[in-house]
Each structure stands twice: as C-alpha cells, then as structure tokens.
JSON list of C-alpha atoms in Angstrom, two decimals:
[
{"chain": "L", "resi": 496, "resn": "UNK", "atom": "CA", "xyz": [-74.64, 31.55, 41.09]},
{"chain": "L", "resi": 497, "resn": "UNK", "atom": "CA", "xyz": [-74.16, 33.17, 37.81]},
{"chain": "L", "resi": 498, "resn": "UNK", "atom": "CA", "xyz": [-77.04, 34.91, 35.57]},
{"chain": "L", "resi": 499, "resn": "UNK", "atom": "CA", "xyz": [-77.43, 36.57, 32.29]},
{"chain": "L", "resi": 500, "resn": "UNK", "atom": "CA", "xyz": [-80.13, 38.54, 31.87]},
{"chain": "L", "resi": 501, "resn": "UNK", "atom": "CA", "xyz": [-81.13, 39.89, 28.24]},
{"chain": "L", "resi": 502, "resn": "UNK", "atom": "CA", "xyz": [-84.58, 41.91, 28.99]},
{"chain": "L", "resi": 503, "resn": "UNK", "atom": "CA", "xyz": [-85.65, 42.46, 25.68]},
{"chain": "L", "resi": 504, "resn": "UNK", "atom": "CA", "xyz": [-86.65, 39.27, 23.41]},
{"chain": "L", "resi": 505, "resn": "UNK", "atom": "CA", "xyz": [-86.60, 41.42, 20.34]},
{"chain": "L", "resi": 506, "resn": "UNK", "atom": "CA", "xyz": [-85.13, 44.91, 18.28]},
{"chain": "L", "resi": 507, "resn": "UNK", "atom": "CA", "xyz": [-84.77, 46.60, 15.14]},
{"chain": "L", "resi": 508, "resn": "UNK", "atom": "CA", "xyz": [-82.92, 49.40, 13.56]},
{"chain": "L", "resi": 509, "resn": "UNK", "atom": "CA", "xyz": [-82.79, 50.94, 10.33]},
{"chain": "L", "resi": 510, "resn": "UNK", "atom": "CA", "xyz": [-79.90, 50.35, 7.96]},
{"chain": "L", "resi": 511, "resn": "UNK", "atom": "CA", "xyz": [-76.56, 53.03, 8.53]},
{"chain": "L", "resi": 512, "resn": "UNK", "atom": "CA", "xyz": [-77.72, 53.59, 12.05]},
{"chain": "L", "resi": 513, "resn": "UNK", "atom": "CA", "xyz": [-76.80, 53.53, 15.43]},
{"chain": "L", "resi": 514, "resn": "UNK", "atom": "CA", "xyz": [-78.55, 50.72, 18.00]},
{"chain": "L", "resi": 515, "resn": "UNK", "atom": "CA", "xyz": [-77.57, 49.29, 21.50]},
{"chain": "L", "resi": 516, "resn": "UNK", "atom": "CA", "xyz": [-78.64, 46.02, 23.16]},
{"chain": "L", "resi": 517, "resn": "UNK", "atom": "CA", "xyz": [-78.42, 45.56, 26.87]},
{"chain": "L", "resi": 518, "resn": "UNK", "atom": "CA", "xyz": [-77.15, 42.78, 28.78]},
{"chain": "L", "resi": 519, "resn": "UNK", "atom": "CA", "xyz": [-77.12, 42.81, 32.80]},
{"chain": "L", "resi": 520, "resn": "UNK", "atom": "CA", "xyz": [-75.32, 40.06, 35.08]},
{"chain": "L", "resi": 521, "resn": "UNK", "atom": "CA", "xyz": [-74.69, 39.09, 38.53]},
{"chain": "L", "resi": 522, "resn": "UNK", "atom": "CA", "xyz": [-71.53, 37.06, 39.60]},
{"chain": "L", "resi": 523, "resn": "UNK", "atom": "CA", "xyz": [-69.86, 37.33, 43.15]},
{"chain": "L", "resi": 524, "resn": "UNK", "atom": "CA", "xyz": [-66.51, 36.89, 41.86]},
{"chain": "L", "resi": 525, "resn": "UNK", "atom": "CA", "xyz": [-63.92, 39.61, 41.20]},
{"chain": "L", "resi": 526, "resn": "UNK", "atom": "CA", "xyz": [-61.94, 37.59, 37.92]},
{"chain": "L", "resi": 527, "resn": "UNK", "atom": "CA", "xyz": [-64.45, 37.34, 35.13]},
{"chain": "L", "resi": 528, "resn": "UNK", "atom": "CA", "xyz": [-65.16, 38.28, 31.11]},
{"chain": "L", "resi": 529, "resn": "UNK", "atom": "CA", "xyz": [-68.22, 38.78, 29.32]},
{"chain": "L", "resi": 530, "resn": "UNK", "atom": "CA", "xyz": [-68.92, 38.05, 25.55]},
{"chain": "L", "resi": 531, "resn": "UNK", "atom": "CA", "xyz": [-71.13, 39.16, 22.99]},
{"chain": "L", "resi": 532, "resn": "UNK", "atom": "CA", "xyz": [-72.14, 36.28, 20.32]},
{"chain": "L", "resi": 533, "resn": "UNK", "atom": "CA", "xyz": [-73.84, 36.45, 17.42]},
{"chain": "L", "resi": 534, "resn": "UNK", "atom": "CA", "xyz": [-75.73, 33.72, 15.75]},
{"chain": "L", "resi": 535, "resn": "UNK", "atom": "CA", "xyz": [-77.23, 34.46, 12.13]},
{"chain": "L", "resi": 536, "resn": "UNK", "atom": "CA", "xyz": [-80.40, 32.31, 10.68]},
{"chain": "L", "resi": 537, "resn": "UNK", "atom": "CA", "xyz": [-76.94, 29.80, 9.59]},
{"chain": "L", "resi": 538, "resn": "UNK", "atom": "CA", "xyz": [-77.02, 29.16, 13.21]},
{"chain": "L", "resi": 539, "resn": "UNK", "atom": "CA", "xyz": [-72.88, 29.77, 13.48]},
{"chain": "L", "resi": 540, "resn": "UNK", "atom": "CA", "xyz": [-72.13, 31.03, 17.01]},
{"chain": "L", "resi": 541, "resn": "UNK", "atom": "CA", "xyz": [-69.59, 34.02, 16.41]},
{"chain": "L", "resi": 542, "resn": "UNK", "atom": "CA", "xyz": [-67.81, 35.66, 18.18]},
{"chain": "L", "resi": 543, "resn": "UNK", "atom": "CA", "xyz": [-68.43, 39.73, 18.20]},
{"chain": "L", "resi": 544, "resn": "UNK", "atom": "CA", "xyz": [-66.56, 41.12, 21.40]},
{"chain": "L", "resi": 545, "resn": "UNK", "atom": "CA", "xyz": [-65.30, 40.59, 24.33]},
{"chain": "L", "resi": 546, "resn": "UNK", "atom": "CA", "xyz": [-64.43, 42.23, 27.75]},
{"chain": "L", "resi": 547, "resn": "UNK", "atom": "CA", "xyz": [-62.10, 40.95, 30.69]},
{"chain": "L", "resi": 548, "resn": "UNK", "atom": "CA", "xyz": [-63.61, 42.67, 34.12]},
{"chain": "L", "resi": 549, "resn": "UNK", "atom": "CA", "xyz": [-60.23, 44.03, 35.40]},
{"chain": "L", "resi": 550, "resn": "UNK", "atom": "CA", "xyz": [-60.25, 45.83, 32.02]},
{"chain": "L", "resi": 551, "resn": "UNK", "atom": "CA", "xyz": [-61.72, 49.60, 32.60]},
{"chain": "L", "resi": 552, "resn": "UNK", "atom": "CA", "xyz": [-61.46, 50.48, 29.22]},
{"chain": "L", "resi": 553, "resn": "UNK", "atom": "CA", "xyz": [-64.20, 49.72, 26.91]},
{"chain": "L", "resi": 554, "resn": "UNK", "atom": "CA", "xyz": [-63.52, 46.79, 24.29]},
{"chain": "L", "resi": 555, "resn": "UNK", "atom": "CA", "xyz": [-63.86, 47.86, 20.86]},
{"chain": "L", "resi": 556, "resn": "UNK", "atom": "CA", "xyz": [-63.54, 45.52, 17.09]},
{"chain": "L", "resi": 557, "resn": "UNK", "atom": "CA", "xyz": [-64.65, 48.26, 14.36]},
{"chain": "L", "resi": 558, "resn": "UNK", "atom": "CA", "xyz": [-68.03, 48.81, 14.48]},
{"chain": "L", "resi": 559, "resn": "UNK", "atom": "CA", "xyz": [-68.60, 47.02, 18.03]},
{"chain": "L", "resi": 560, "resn": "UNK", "atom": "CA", "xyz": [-68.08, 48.43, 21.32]},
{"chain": "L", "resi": 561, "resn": "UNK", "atom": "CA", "xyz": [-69.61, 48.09, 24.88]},
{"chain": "L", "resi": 562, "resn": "UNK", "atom": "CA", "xyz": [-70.33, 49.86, 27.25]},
{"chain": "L", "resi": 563, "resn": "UNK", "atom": "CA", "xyz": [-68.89, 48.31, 30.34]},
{"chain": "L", "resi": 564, "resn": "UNK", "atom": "CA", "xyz": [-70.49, 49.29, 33.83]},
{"chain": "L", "resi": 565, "resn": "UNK", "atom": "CA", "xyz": [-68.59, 46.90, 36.27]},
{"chain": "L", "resi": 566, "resn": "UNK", "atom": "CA", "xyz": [-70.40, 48.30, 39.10]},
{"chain": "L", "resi": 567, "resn": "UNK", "atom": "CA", "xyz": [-74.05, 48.42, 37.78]},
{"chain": "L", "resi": 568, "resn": "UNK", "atom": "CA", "xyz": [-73.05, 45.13, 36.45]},
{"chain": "L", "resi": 569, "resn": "UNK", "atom": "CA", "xyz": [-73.87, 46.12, 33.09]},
{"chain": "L", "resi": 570, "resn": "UNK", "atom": "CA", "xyz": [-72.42, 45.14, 29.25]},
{"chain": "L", "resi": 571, "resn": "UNK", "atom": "CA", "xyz": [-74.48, 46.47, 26.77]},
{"chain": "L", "resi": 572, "resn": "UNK", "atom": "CA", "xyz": [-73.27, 46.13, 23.00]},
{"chain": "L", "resi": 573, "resn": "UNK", "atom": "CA", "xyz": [-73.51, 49.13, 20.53]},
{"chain": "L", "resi": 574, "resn": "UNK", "atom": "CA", "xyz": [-73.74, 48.92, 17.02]},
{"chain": "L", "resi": 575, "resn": "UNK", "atom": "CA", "xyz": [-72.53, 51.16, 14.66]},
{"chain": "L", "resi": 576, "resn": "UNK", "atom": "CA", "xyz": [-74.05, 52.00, 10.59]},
{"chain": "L", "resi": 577, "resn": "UNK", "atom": "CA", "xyz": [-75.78, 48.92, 11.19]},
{"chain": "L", "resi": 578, "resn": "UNK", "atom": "CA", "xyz": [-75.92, 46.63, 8.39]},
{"chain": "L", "resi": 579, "resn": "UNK", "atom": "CA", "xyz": [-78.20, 43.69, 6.68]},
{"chain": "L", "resi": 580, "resn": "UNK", "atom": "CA", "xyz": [-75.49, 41.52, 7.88]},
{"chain": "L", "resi": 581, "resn": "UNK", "atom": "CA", "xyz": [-76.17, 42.52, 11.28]},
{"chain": "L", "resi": 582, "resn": "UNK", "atom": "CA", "xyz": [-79.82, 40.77, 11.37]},
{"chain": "L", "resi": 583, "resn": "UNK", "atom": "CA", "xyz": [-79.24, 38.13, 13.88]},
{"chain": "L", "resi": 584, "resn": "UNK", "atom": "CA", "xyz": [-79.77, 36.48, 17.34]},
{"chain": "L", "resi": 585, "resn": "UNK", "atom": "CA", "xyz": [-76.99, 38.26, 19.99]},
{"chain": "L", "resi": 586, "resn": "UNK", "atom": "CA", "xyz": [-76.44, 36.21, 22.75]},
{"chain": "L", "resi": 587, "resn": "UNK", "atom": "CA", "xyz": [-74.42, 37.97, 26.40]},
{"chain": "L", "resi": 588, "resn": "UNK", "atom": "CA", "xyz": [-72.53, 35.74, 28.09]},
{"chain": "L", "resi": 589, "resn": "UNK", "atom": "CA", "xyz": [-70.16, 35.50, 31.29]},
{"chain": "L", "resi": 590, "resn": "UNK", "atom": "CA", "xyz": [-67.55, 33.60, 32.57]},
{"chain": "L", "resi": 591, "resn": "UNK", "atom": "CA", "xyz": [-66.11, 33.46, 35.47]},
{"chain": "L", "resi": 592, "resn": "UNK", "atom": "CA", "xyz": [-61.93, 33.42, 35.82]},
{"chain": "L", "resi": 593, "resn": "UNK", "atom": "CA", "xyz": [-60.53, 29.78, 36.09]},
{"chain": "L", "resi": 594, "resn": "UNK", "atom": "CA", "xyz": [-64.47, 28.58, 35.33]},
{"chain": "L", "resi": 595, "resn": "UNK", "atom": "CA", "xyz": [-64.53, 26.82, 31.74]},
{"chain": "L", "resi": 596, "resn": "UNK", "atom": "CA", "xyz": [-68.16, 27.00, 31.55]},
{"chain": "L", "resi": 597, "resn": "UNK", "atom": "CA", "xyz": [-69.83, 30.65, 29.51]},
{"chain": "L", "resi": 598, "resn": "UNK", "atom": "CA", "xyz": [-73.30, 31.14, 30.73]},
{"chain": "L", "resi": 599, "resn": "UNK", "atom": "CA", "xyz": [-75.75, 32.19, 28.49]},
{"chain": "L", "resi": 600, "resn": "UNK", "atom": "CA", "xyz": [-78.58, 34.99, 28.37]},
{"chain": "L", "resi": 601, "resn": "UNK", "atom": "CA", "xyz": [-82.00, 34.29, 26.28]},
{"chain": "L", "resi": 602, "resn": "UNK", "atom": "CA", "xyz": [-80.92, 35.83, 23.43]},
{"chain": "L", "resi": 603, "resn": "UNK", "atom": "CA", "xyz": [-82.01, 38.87, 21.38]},
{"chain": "L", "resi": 604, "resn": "UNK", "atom": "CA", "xyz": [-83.34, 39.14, 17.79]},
{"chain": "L", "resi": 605, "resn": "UNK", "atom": "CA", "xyz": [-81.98, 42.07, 16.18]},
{"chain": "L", "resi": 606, "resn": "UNK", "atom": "CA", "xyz": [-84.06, 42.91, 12.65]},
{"chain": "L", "resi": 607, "resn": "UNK", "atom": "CA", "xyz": [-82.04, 45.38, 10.53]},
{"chain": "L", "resi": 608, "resn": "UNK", "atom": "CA", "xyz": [-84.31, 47.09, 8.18]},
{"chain": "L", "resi": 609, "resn": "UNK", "atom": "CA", "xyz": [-83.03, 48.04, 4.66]},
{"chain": "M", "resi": 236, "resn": "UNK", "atom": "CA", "xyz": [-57.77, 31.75, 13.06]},
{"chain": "M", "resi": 237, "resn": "UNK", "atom": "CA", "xyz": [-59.73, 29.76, 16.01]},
{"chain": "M", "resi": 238, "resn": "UNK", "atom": "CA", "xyz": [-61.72, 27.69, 13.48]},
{"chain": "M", "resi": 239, "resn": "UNK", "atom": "CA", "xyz": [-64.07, 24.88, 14.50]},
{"chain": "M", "resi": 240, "resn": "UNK", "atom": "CA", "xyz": [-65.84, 22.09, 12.11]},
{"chain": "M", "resi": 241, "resn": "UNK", "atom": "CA", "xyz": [-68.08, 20.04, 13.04]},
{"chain": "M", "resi": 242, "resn": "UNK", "atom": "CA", "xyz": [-69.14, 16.66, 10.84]},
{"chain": "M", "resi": 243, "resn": "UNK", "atom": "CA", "xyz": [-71.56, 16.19, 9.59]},
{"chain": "M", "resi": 244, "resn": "UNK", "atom": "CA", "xyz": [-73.98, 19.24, 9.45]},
{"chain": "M", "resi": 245, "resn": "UNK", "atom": "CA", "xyz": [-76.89, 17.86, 9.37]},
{"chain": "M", "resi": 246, "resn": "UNK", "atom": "CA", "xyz": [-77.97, 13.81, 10.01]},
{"chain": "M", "resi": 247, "resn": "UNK", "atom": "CA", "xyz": [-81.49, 11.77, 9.59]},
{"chain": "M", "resi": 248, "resn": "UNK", "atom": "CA", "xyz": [-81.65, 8.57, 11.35]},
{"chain": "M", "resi": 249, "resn": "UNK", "atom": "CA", "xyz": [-84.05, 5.69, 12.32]},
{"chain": "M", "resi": 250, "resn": "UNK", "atom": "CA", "xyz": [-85.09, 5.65, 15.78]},
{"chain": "M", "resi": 251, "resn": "UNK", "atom": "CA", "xyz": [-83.20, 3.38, 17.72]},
{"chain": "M", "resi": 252, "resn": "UNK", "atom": "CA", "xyz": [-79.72, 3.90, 15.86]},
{"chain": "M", "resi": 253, "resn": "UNK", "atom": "CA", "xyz": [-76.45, 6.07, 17.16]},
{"chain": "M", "resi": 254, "resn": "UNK", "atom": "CA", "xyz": [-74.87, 8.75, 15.73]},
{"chain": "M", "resi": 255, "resn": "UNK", "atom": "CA", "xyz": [-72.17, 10.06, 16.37]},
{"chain": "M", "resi": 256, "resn": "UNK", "atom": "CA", "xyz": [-70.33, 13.85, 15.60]},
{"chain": "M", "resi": 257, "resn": "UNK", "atom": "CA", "xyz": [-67.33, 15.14, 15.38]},
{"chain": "M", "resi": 258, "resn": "UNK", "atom": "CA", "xyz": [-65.96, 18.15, 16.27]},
{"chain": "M", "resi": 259, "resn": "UNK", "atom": "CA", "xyz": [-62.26, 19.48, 15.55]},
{"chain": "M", "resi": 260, "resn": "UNK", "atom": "CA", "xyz": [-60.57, 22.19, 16.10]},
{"chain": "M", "resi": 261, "resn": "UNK", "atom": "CA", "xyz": [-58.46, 23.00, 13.01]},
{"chain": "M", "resi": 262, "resn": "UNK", "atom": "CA", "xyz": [-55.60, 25.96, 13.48]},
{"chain": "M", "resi": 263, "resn": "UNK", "atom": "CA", "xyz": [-55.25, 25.87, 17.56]},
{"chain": "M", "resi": 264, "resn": "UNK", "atom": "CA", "xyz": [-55.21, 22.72, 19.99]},
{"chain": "M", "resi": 265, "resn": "UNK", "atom": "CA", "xyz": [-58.42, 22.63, 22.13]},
{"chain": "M", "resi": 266, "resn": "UNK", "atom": "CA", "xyz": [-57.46, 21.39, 26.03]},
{"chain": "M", "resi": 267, "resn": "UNK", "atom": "CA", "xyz": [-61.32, 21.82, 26.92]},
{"chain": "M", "resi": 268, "resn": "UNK", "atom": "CA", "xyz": [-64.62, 21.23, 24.53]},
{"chain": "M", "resi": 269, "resn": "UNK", "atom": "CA", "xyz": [-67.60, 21.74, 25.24]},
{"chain": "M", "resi": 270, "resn": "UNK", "atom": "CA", "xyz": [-71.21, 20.02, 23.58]},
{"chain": "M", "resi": 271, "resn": "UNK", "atom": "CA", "xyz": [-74.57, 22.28, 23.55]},
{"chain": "M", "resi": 272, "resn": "UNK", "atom": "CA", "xyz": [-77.93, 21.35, 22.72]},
{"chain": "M", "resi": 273, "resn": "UNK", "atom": "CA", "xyz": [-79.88, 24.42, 21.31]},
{"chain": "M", "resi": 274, "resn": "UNK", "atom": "CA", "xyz": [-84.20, 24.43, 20.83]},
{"chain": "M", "resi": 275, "resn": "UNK", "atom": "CA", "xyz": [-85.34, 26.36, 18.40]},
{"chain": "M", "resi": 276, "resn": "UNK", "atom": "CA", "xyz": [-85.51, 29.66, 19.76]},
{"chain": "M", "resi": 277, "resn": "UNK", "atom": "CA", "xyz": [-83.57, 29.20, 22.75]},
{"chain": "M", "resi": 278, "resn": "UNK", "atom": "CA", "xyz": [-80.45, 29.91, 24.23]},
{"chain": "M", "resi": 279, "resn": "UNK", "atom": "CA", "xyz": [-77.75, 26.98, 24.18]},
{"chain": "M", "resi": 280, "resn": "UNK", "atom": "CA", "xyz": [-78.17, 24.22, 26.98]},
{"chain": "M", "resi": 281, "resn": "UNK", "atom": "CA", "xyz": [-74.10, 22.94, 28.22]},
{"chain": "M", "resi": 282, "resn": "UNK", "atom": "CA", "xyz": [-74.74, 19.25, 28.17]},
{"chain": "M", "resi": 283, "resn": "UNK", "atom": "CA", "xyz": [-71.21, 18.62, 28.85]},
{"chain": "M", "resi": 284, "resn": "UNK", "atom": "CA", "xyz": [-67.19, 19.28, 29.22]},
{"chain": "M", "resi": 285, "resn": "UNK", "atom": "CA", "xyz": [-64.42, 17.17, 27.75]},
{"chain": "M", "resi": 286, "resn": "UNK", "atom": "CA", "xyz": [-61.00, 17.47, 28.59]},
{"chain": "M", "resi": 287, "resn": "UNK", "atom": "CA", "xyz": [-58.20, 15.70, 26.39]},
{"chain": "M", "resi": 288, "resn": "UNK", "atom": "CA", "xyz": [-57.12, 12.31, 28.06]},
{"chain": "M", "resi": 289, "resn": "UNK", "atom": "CA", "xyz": [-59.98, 12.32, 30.76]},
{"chain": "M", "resi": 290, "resn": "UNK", "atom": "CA", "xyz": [-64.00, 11.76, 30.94]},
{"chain": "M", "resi": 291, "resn": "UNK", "atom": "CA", "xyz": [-66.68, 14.14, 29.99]},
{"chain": "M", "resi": 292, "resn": "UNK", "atom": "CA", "xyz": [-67.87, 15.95, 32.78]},
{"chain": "M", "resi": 293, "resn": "UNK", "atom": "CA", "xyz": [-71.55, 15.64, 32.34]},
{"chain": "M", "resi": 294, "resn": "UNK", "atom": "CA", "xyz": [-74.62, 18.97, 33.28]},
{"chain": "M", "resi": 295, "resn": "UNK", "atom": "CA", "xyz": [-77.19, 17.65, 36.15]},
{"chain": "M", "resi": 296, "resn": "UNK", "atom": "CA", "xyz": [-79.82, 15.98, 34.03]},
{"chain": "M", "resi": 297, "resn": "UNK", "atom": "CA", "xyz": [-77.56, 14.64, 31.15]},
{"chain": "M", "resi": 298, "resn": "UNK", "atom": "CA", "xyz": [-77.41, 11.12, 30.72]},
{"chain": "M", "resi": 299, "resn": "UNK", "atom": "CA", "xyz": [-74.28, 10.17, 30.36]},
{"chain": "M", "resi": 300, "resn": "UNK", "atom": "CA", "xyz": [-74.96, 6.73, 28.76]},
{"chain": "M", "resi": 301, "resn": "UNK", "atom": "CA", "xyz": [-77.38, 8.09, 25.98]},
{"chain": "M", "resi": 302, "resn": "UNK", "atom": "CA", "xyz": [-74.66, 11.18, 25.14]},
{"chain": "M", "resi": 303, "resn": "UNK", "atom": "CA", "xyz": [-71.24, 9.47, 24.67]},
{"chain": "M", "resi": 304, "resn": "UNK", "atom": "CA", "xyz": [-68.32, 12.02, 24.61]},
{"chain": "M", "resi": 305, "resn": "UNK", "atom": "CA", "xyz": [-64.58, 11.38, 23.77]},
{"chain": "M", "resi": 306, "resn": "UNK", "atom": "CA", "xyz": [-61.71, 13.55, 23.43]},
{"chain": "M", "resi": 307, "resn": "UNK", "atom": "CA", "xyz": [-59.38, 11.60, 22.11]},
{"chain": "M", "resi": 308, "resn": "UNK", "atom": "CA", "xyz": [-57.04, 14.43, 21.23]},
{"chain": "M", "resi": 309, "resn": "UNK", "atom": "CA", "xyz": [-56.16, 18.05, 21.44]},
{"chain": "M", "resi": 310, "resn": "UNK", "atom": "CA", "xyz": [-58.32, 19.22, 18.41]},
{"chain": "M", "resi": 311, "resn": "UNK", "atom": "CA", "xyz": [-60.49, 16.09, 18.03]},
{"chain": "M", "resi": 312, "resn": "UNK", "atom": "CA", "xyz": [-64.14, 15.60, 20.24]},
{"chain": "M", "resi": 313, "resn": "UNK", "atom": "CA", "xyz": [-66.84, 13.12, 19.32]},
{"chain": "M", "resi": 314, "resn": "UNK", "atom": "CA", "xyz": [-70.52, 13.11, 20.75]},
{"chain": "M", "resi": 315, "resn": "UNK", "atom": "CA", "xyz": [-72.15, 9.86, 20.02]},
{"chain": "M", "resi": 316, "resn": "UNK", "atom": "CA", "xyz": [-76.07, 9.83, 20.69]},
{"chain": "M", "resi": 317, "resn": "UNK", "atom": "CA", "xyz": [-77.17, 6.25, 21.01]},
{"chain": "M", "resi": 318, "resn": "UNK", "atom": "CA", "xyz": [-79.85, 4.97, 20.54]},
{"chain": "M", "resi": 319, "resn": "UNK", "atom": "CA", "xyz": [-81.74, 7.78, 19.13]},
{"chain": "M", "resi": 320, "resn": "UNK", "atom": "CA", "xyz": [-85.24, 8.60, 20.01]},
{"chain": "M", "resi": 321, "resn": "UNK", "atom": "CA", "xyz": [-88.01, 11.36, 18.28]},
{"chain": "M", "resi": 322, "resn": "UNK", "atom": "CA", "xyz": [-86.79, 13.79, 21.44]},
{"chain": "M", "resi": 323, "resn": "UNK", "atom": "CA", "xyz": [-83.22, 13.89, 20.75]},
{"chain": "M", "resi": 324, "resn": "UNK", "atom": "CA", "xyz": [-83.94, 15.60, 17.64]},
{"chain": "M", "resi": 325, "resn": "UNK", "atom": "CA", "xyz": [-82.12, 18.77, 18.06]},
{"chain": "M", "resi": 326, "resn": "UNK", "atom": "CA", "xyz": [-79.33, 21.20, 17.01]},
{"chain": "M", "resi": 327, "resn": "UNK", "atom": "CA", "xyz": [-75.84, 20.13, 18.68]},
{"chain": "M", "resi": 328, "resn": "UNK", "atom": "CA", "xyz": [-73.16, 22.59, 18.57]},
{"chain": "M", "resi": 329, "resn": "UNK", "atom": "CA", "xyz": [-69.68, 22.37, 20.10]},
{"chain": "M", "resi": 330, "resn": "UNK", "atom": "CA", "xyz": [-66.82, 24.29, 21.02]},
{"chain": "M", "resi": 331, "resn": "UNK", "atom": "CA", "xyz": [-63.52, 24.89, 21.86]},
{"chain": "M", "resi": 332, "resn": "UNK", "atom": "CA", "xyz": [-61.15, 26.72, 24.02]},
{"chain": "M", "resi": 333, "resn": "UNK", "atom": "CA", "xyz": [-57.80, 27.20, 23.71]},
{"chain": "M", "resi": 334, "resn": "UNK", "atom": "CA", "xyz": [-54.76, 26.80, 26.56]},
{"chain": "M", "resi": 335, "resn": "UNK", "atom": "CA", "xyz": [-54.83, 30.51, 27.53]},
{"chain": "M", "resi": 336, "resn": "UNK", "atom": "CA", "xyz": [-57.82, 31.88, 25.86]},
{"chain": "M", "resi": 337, "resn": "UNK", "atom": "CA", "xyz": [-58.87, 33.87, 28.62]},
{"chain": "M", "resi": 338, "resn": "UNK", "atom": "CA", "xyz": [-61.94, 31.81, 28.71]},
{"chain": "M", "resi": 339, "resn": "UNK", "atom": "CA", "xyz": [-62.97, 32.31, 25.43]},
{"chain": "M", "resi": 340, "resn": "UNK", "atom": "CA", "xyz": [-64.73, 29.28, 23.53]},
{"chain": "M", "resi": 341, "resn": "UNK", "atom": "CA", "xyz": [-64.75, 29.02, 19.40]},
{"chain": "M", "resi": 342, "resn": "UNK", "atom": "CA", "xyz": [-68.19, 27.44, 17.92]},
{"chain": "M", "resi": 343, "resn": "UNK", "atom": "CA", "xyz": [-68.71, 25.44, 15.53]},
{"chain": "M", "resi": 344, "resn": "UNK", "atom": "CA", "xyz": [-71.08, 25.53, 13.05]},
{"chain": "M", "resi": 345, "resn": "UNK", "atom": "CA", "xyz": [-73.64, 22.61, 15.01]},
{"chain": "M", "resi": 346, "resn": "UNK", "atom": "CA", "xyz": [-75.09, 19.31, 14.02]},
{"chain": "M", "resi": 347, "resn": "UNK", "atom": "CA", "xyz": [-79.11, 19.42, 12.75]},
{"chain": "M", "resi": 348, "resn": "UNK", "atom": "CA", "xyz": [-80.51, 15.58, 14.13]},
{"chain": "M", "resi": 349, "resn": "UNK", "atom": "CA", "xyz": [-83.41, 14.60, 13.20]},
{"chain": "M", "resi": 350, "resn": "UNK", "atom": "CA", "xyz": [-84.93, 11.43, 14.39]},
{"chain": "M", "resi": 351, "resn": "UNK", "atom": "CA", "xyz": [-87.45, 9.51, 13.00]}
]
C-alpha cells in the first residue's frame, strides 16, 4: 500500500524568506510521481510542482523546487522570498505509474507573516 | 491551460432532495475524473473514478446509489447526491486528468452542500 506522510500539521515564515515543508512516502513500485498542491482559504486545489521518480534531477517552477531523495523516500518542497500569497494548506501526494488514483498526505498550514 | 469548473459553487437544499454537480473540463478532454469529498480541515477523501462511456468505479464505503456519477463525455462529469441528508453536507471537489498527463489530475474549484 501507498502512504503520505506530512509530519508537521502546521508552519510559518516571514515574508521574503526562505522555508521548506517535508513530505515522506512509501510505495513498492519503481514507476511513480509525486505532487505538491496547494489549496488557499478559496479552497482551489492547485497545482505547485511536480516530480516523475525516474527523474534524478530536481523539479523546479520559479520559486518552487524539491528536494527529491528517491532512496530516503523523501519530497520535501522549498519555498523561495515567500510571499502573502503563499499562506495556504500544501498537500504531498503520490501516484503510482499506470494507477489513476493520487494519494493524499494530511496537509500542512503554511502562515506567511508580513 | 488544464482548467476545470465546476457548477454550481455552492448549493442549499431541503433534506430529502438531489442535487446534482457538474464538472467540465474546459481546454483539454478528460478520459478519467475523479469526485472528492473534503471535511473541514482534512485532506480530500476519493469517493470515486469515472471513465468516459463506462461506470463510476466507486471507494470501499461509498454508496453508490446515494452518489450518482456520469461521464457522459470527454470533458463533462456529473455527481448527483440523492436524497440529501444533514451528513452529506460537505465540500465536493472534482478533477480531471488528461490522456497522457503523466498522472497528473486538474481540480476544480469544489461544490459547498449544505443540507438542511
């Protein structure tokens, strides 16, 4: 079976600077990709990054990267001159090659402090 | 591009009636959609997966009855709730993936129910 696991519930940063939220996961399968969603208060489900596993480089979309770790099953999500925009839940998720369902972690609030 | 609506945004009904949702996908045709259910505070719950021309494939637990799905077309989905109770008060959100989309899915921007 698949898990997401998002240890911590909650963050914050201050505004221009740098923070990083971790994600771990466990899947027996070689073929997978891992997400990074955002949902603000409007509730929209965006999408932020994403990874494909037989990828070694580390995605990248401006101010996003991760930090891919494919054997300490690891995806962690770095922020960069964070923004007010930025305050929002961040969800991890995985699927698994030829699977059409994403599984979810818990989520993480991120606070972004002016 | 990748754009998903969902109608309407936000729906009061009686207990006892159905309501139904739409979801479309509006630049890109959608082979599979997908309908969550999210709590407040929670992560999203996969209630089920539709595939154009063929039945919903329903989560363990999901009653299929009570949470009518259709995919009618490529970029059309519809999740009727019938005959709404107090519990199924909830956000609904769908999504979307596109043929070769490397598994990605496309939300939308959910449903607010609220039954009374």
């Amino acid at each position: 079976a698949q898990t997401v696991t998002q240890s911590q519930p909650e963050m914050s940063v201050q505004e221009a600077e740098t923070v990083t939220l971790s994600c771990t996961y466990d899947t027996s399968e070689s073929d997978y990709y891992l997400f990074w969603y955002k949902q603000p208060p409007s509730r929209q489900m965006i999408l932020v990054i994403r990874q494909e596993a037989y990828k070694q480089q580390n995605a990248t979309e401006n101010r996003f990267s991760v930090n891919f770790q494919k054997a300490a099953k690891s995806f962690s999500l770095k922020i960069s001159d964070s923004q007010l925009g930025d305050a929002a839940m961040y969800f991890c998720a995985l699927a698994q090659g030829g699977s059409e369902k994403l599984v979810f972690g818990k989520g993480m609030k991120l606070t972004v402090n002016p | 591009g990748a754009v998903v609506s969902q109608h309407p945004s936000w729906v009061i009904c009686k207990s006892g009636t159905s309501v139904k949702i739409e979801c479309r996908s509006l630049d890109f045709q959608a082979t599979t959609m997908f309908w969550y259910r999210q709590f407040p505070k929670q992560s999203l719950m996969l209630m089920a997966t539709s595939n154009e021309g063929s039945k919903a494939t329903y989560e363990q637990g999901v009653e299929k009855d009570k949470f009518l799905i259709n995919h009618a077309s490529l970029t059309l989905s519809t999740l009727t709730v019938t005959s709404a109770h107090p519990e199924d008060s909830s956000f609904y959100i769908c999504s979307a993936r596109a043929r070769l989309a490397r598994e990605t899915q496309y939300f939308g921007p959910g449903t607010r129910l609220l039954v009374l």
